[in-house]
Amino acid sequence: MPSDDLFAHEPPPAPLAEALRPTTLDEVAGQRHLLAPGAPLRLAFESGAPYSMIFWGPPGVGKTTLARLMASAFECEFVALSAVFAGVKDVREAMCTAEKVRAAGRRTIVFIDEIHRFNKAQQDALLPYVESGLITFIGATTENPSFEINSALLSRAQLYVLRPLAEEDLRQLAERAQEKALGGLEFDEEAISALVRFADGDARRLLGALERCHTAARAAGVQRVDAQLASSALSAGARRFDKGGDDFYDQISALHKSVRGSHPDAALYWFTRMLDGGADPRYLARRVLRMAWEDIGLADPRAARIALDAAQTYERLGSPEGELALAQAVIYMAVAPKSNAGYMAYNQARAFVRGDGSREVPIHLRNAPTKLMKELGYGRTYRYAHDEPNAYAAGECYLPDGMAEPGWYRPVPRGLEIKIAEKLALLRQWDEAARATNTPNSH
């Protein structure tokens, strides 16, 4: 063998994500709400001319792919920049390229990945080129454009919201990979389910996992991947819980129960454990807000405001700074007085209405905007609370005729609900005294 062949090897195969990159819209996984016949983005491809747009969605859902397909569909020059690495020099070079391409009679699409990483000045610098038509701008972002993209730039681009891939989409993508790029490698159903859970709606994550399984199978000399082999291949890069898996829901359950149980240290433990495992802080923010309404309620109305403020703070600051606000909201939820009285009352009311008939609104509570309605007595005997002693129409009835007082809301003897219970007790005393004198509109 000649010496110059000593280190000769076949070139490594293209990454699976590149080998399976769609060449037509029909090959794109997911996003049916945008790409189905008659859907907004499908119509954009069929419009005859490209226009500026922003793709907002989590990683691995096809933002870059769609931008490339747009350039291909309209035979445009495609210039891709990453806002993480690109600077003013790169943007200028892209515009110079666009000038040359325009002189040759073609359009240029400038795709900027992670556009939210550009500061205000960098984003503003794009405006003249977008407005002049020199370029068609396509931006991709994982962050809320309302907070991260200048209003001037946002107003000149159509926003499309991309969703995480559904389980069915991921399964179809795995089948396509098996057919086209994995050399006939087979997977058990349990292995596919594990891979789909691991991917968590992210196509790139799924394809990377499939590549690792392919490598592990070759090393083991097998042609079929079972759940054990898949787990072994994924262990190095897997989260310590998977969205949709038991561990994920066990941990969020532990966080919720620790807050409900008023144990701030345990609540902080599970909160930071989930962050460390890769949980989306926005998901945790939503759960904390739910805790405020479900387990604290009117015992401390400030809890909901603090939870909402923490969520908004995270949107502004991002990770890791914004997570401090969420952590302190978790502490506040844990130490706040607890009440599920509002939660229980709402559920009881819903169950009652669902199983009850459609009761009519009492005549005295009906609005009377017309002469006929007034003649029919609508609202005639209604008592305006602000004109009554203590701004309370004692003895007035607000339920449908014949419906007994249900007593759904029962304040607990904790926090602000102590005062609420005292107020309600006083109102009931006034009602009883008024009804003893036969006040109209009472039951």
PDB file of N, CA, C and O in Angstrom, residues 8-49:
ATOM      1  N   ALA A   8      -5.484   7.305   4.923  1.00  0.00           N
ATOM      2  CA  ALA A   8      -6.663   7.573   4.110  1.00  0.00           C
ATOM      3  C   ALA A   8      -7.888   6.921   4.743  1.00  0.00           C
ATOM      4  O   ALA A   8      -7.846   5.779   5.170  1.00  0.00           O
ATOM      5  N   HIS A   9      -8.963   7.686   4.844  1.00  0.00           N
ATOM      6  CA  HIS A   9     -10.226   7.180   5.374  1.00  0.00           C
ATOM      7  C   HIS A   9     -11.361   7.703   4.513  1.00  0.00           C
ATOM      8  O   HIS A   9     -11.236   8.731   3.836  1.00  0.00           O
ATOM      9  N   GLU A  10     -12.479   7.013   4.612  1.00  0.00           N
ATOM     10  CA  GLU A  10     -13.665   7.549   3.970  1.00  0.00           C
ATOM     11  C   GLU A  10     -14.099   8.802   4.724  1.00  0.00           C
ATOM     12  O   GLU A  10     -13.970   8.873   5.955  1.00  0.00           O
ATOM     13  N   PRO A  11     -14.593   9.810   4.011  1.00  0.00           N
ATOM     14  CA  PRO A  11     -15.054  11.011   4.720  1.00  0.00           C
ATOM     15  C   PRO A  11     -16.196  10.655   5.654  1.00  0.00           C
ATOM     16  O   PRO A  11     -17.007   9.773   5.351  1.00  0.00           O
ATOM     17  N   PRO A  12     -16.241  11.290   6.819  1.00  0.00           N
ATOM     18  CA  PRO A  12     -17.307  10.973   7.773  1.00  0.00           C
ATOM     19  C   PRO A  12     -18.664  11.332   7.180  1.00  0.00           C
ATOM     20  O   PRO A  12     -18.784  12.271   6.406  1.00  0.00           O
ATOM     21  N   PRO A  13     -19.696  10.553   7.506  1.00  0.00           N
ATOM     22  CA  PRO A  13     -21.022  10.861   6.982  1.00  0.00           C
ATOM     23  C   PRO A  13     -21.526  12.193   7.535  1.00  0.00           C
ATOM     24  O   PRO A  13     -21.111  12.634   8.608  1.00  0.00           O
ATOM     25  N   ALA A  14     -22.416  12.815   6.776  1.00  0.00           N
ATOM     26  CA  ALA A  14     -22.990  14.082   7.233  1.00  0.00           C
ATOM     27  C   ALA A  14     -23.810  13.846   8.494  1.00  0.00           C
ATOM     28  O   ALA A  14     -24.380  12.763   8.676  1.00  0.00           O
ATOM     29  N   PRO A  15     -23.863  14.814   9.400  1.00  0.00           N
ATOM     30  CA  PRO A  15     -24.721  14.663  10.579  1.00  0.00           C
ATOM     31  C   PRO A  15     -26.149  14.339  10.153  1.00  0.00           C
ATOM     32  O   PRO A  15     -26.612  14.779   9.102  1.00  0.00           O
ATOM     33  N   LEU A  16     -26.823  13.569  10.969  1.00  0.00           N
ATOM     34  CA  LEU A  16     -28.166  13.129  10.622  1.00  0.00           C
ATOM     35  C   LEU A  16     -29.100  14.310  10.364  1.00  0.00           C
ATOM     36  O   LEU A  16     -29.932  14.280   9.451  1.00  0.00           O
ATOM     37  N   ALA A  17     -28.948  15.367  11.172  1.00  0.00           N
ATOM     38  CA  ALA A  17     -29.808  16.536  10.995  1.00  0.00           C
ATOM     39  C   ALA A  17     -29.622  17.156   9.615  1.00  0.00           C
ATOM     40  O   ALA A  17     -30.572  17.660   9.002  1.00  0.00           O
ATOM     41  N   GLU A  18     -28.388  17.114   9.107  1.00  0.00           N
ATOM     42  CA  GLU A  18     -28.121  17.680   7.780  1.00  0.00           C
ATOM     43  C   GLU A  18     -28.580  16.724   6.687  1.00  0.00           C
ATOM     44  O   GLU A  18     -29.147  17.136   5.669  1.00  0.00           O
ATOM     45  N   ALA A  19     -28.367  15.429   6.889  1.00  0.00           N
ATOM     46  CA  ALA A  19     -28.754  14.438   5.889  1.00  0.00           C
ATOM     47  C   ALA A  19     -30.267  14.408   5.679  1.00  0.00           C
ATOM     48  O   ALA A  19     -30.742  14.111   4.581  1.00  0.00           O
ATOM     49  N   LEU A  20     -31.017  14.719   6.739  1.00  0.00           N
ATOM     50  CA  LEU A  20     -32.478  14.664   6.654  1.00  0.00           C
ATOM     51  C   LEU A  20     -33.115  16.043   6.535  1.00  0.00           C
ATOM     52  O   LEU A  20     -34.333  16.165   6.678  1.00  0.00           O
ATOM     53  N   ARG A  21     -32.312  17.070   6.291  1.00  0.00           N
ATOM     54  CA  ARG A  21     -32.896  18.418   6.197  1.00  0.00           C
ATOM     55  C   ARG A  21     -33.910  18.453   5.060  1.00  0.00           C
ATOM     56  O   ARG A  21     -33.612  18.060   3.928  1.00  0.00           O
ATOM     57  N   PRO A  22     -35.139  18.895   5.331  1.00  0.00           N
ATOM     58  CA  PRO A  22     -36.189  18.889   4.300  1.00  0.00           C
ATOM     59  C   PRO A  22     -35.820  19.740   3.090  1.00  0.00           C
ATOM     60  O   PRO A  22     -35.166  20.782   3.211  1.00  0.00           O
ATOM     61  N   THR A  23     -36.243  19.265   1.934  1.00  0.00           N
ATOM     62  CA  THR A  23     -36.047  20.027   0.695  1.00  0.00           C
ATOM     63  C   THR A  23     -37.364  20.579   0.171  1.00  0.00           C
ATOM     64  O   THR A  23     -37.375  21.358  -0.776  1.00  0.00           O
ATOM     65  N   THR A  24     -38.473  20.169   0.779  1.00  0.00           N
ATOM     66  CA  THR A  24     -39.792  20.699   0.413  1.00  0.00           C
ATOM     67  C   THR A  24     -40.589  20.936   1.691  1.00  0.00           C
ATOM     68  O   THR A  24     -40.279  20.358   2.753  1.00  0.00           O
ATOM     69  N   LEU A  25     -41.626  21.747   1.601  1.00  0.00           N
ATOM     70  CA  LEU A  25     -42.467  22.014   2.769  1.00  0.00           C
ATOM     71  C   LEU A  25     -43.115  20.737   3.290  1.00  0.00           C
ATOM     72  O   LEU A  25     -43.309  20.577   4.496  1.00  0.00           O
ATOM     73  N   ASP A  26     -43.457  19.831   2.388  1.00  0.00           N
ATOM     74  CA  ASP A  26     -44.137  18.608   2.806  1.00  0.00           C
ATOM     75  C   ASP A  26     -43.251  17.707   3.641  1.00  0.00           C
ATOM     76  O   ASP A  26     -43.746  16.813   4.336  1.00  0.00           O
ATOM     77  N   GLU A  27     -41.941  17.911   3.578  1.00  0.00           N
ATOM     78  CA  GLU A  27     -41.017  17.099   4.372  1.00  0.00           C
ATOM     79  C   GLU A  27     -40.758  17.684   5.754  1.00  0.00           C
ATOM     80  O   GLU A  27     -40.116  17.048   6.588  1.00  0.00           O
ATOM     81  N   VAL A  28     -41.257  18.895   6.006  1.00  0.00           N
ATOM     82  CA  VAL A  28     -41.032  19.544   7.303  1.00  0.00           C
ATOM     83  C   VAL A  28     -41.864  18.832   8.363  1.00  0.00           C
ATOM     84  O   VAL A  28     -43.065  18.618   8.195  1.00  0.00           O
ATOM     85  N   ALA A  29     -41.227  18.472   9.467  1.00  0.00           N
ATOM     86  CA  ALA A  29     -41.930  17.801  10.559  1.00  0.00           C
ATOM     87  C   ALA A  29     -42.685  18.827  11.399  1.00  0.00           C
ATOM     88  O   ALA A  29     -42.133  19.855  11.788  1.00  0.00           O
ATOM     89  N   GLY A  30     -43.954  18.534  11.665  1.00  0.00           N
ATOM     90  CA  GLY A  30     -44.743  19.411  12.524  1.00  0.00           C
ATOM     91  C   GLY A  30     -45.172  20.696  11.854  1.00  0.00           C
ATOM     92  O   GLY A  30     -45.160  20.834  10.625  1.00  0.00           O
ATOM     93  N   GLN A  31     -45.594  21.658  12.668  1.00  0.00           N
ATOM     94  CA  GLN A  31     -46.011  23.003  12.235  1.00  0.00           C
ATOM     95  C   GLN A  31     -47.182  22.958  11.255  1.00  0.00           C
ATOM     96  O   GLN A  31     -47.282  23.785  10.364  1.00  0.00           O
ATOM     97  N   ARG A  32     -48.092  22.005  11.444  1.00  0.00           N
ATOM     98  CA  ARG A  32     -49.246  21.915  10.542  1.00  0.00           C
ATOM     99  C   ARG A  32     -50.112  23.161  10.630  1.00  0.00           C
ATOM    100  O   ARG A  32     -50.797  23.515   9.656  1.00  0.00           O
ATOM    101  N   HIS A  33     -50.121  23.835  11.785  1.00  0.00           N
ATOM    102  CA  HIS A  33     -50.938  25.044  11.919  1.00  0.00           C
ATOM    103  C   HIS A  33     -50.436  26.158  11.011  1.00  0.00           C
ATOM    104  O   HIS A  33     -51.178  27.102  10.715  1.00  0.00           O
ATOM    105  N   LEU A  34     -49.189  26.041  10.537  1.00  0.00           N
ATOM    106  CA  LEU A  34     -48.623  27.038   9.629  1.00  0.00           C
ATOM    107  C   LEU A  34     -48.457  26.524   8.209  1.00  0.00           C
ATOM    108  O   LEU A  34     -48.456  27.323   7.259  1.00  0.00           O
ATOM    109  N   LEU A  35     -48.316  25.209   8.049  1.00  0.00           N
ATOM    110  CA  LEU A  35     -47.904  24.662   6.753  1.00  0.00           C
ATOM    111  C   LEU A  35     -48.954  23.816   6.049  1.00  0.00           C
ATOM    112  O   LEU A  35     -48.748  23.420   4.903  1.00  0.00           O
ATOM    113  N   ALA A  36     -50.058  23.532   6.707  1.00  0.00           N
ATOM    114  CA  ALA A  36     -51.110  22.770   6.036  1.00  0.00           C
ATOM    115  C   ALA A  36     -51.682  23.596   4.883  1.00  0.00           C
ATOM    116  O   ALA A  36     -51.531  24.826   4.850  1.00  0.00           O
ATOM    117  N   PRO A  37     -52.314  22.968   3.897  1.00  0.00           N
ATOM    118  CA  PRO A  37     -52.922  23.727   2.792  1.00  0.00           C
ATOM    119  C   PRO A  37     -53.850  24.820   3.315  1.00  0.00           C
ATOM    120  O   PRO A  37     -54.712  24.566   4.152  1.00  0.00           O
ATOM    121  N   GLY A  38     -53.618  26.032   2.839  1.00  0.00           N
ATOM    122  CA  GLY A  38     -54.416  27.167   3.277  1.00  0.00           C
ATOM    123  C   GLY A  38     -53.937  27.828   4.551  1.00  0.00           C
ATOM    124  O   GLY A  38     -54.467  28.868   4.956  1.00  0.00           O
ATOM    125  N   ALA A  39     -52.917  27.240   5.221  1.00  0.00           N
ATOM    126  CA  ALA A  39     -52.396  27.813   6.461  1.00  0.00           C
ATOM    127  C   ALA A  39     -51.474  28.997   6.142  1.00  0.00           C
ATOM    128  O   ALA A  39     -50.958  29.123   5.030  1.00  0.00           O
ATOM    129  N   PRO A  40     -51.244  29.900   7.108  1.00  0.00           N
ATOM    130  CA  PRO A  40     -50.557  31.169   6.831  1.00  0.00           C
ATOM    131  C   PRO A  40     -49.201  31.055   6.154  1.00  0.00           C
ATOM    132  O   PRO A  40     -48.926  31.741   5.170  1.00  0.00           O
ATOM    133  N   LEU A  41     -48.319  30.192   6.667  1.00  0.00           N
ATOM    134  CA  LEU A  41     -46.975  30.131   6.102  1.00  0.00           C
ATOM    135  C   LEU A  41     -46.975  29.424   4.750  1.00  0.00           C
ATOM    136  O   LEU A  41     -46.180  29.759   3.861  1.00  0.00           O
ATOM    137  N   ARG A  42     -47.850  28.454   4.575  1.00  0.00           N
ATOM    138  CA  ARG A  42     -47.991  27.829   3.260  1.00  0.00           C
ATOM    139  C   ARG A  42     -48.403  28.875   2.223  1.00  0.00           C
ATOM    140  O   ARG A  42     -47.870  28.930   1.115  1.00  0.00           O
ATOM    141  N   LEU A  43     -49.333  29.764   2.608  1.00  0.00           N
ATOM    142  CA  LEU A  43     -49.767  30.824   1.698  1.00  0.00           C
ATOM    143  C   LEU A  43     -48.626  31.790   1.402  1.00  0.00           C
ATOM    144  O   LEU A  43     -48.522  32.320   0.297  1.00  0.00           O
ATOM    145  N   ALA A  44     -47.753  32.016   2.401  1.00  0.00           N
ATOM    146  CA  ALA A  44     -46.605  32.890   2.183  1.00  0.00           C
ATOM    147  C   ALA A  44     -45.688  32.313   1.109  1.00  0.00           C
ATOM    148  O   ALA A  44     -45.178  33.042   0.249  1.00  0.00           O
ATOM    149  N   PHE A  45     -45.487  30.992   1.129  1.00  0.00           N
ATOM    150  CA  PHE A  45     -44.656  30.342   0.116  1.00  0.00           C
ATOM    151  C   PHE A  45     -45.320  30.399  -1.261  1.00  0.00           C
ATOM    152  O   PHE A  45     -44.642  30.397  -2.281  1.00  0.00           O
ATOM    153  N   GLU A  46     -46.640  30.436  -1.269  1.00  0.00           N
ATOM    154  CA  GLU A  46     -47.368  30.445  -2.534  1.00  0.00           C
ATOM    155  C   GLU A  46     -47.688  31.852  -3.027  1.00  0.00           C
ATOM    156  O   GLU A  46     -48.325  32.016  -4.063  1.00  0.00           O
ATOM    157  N   SER A  47     -47.228  32.868  -2.279  1.00  0.00           N
ATOM    158  CA  SER A  47     -47.627  34.247  -2.582  1.00  0.00           C
ATOM    159  C   SER A  47     -46.972  34.822  -3.830  1.00  0.00           C
ATOM    160  O   SER A  47     -47.454  35.793  -4.403  1.00  0.00           O
ATOM    161  N   GLY A  48     -45.839  34.271  -4.238  1.00  0.00           N
ATOM    162  CA  GLY A  48     -45.146  34.779  -5.413  1.00  0.00           C
ATOM    163  C   GLY A  48     -43.991  35.699  -5.095  1.00  0.00           C
ATOM    164  O   GLY A  48     -43.170  35.997  -5.960  1.00  0.00           O
ATOM    165  N   ALA A  49     -43.897  36.175  -3.853  1.00  0.00           N
ATOM    166  CA  ALA A  49     -42.800  37.069  -3.473  1.00  0.00           C
ATOM    167  C   ALA A  49     -42.528  36.918  -1.984  1.00  0.00           C
ATOM    168  O   ALA A  49     -43.460  36.863  -1.182  1.00  0.00           O
TER     169      ALA A  49
END
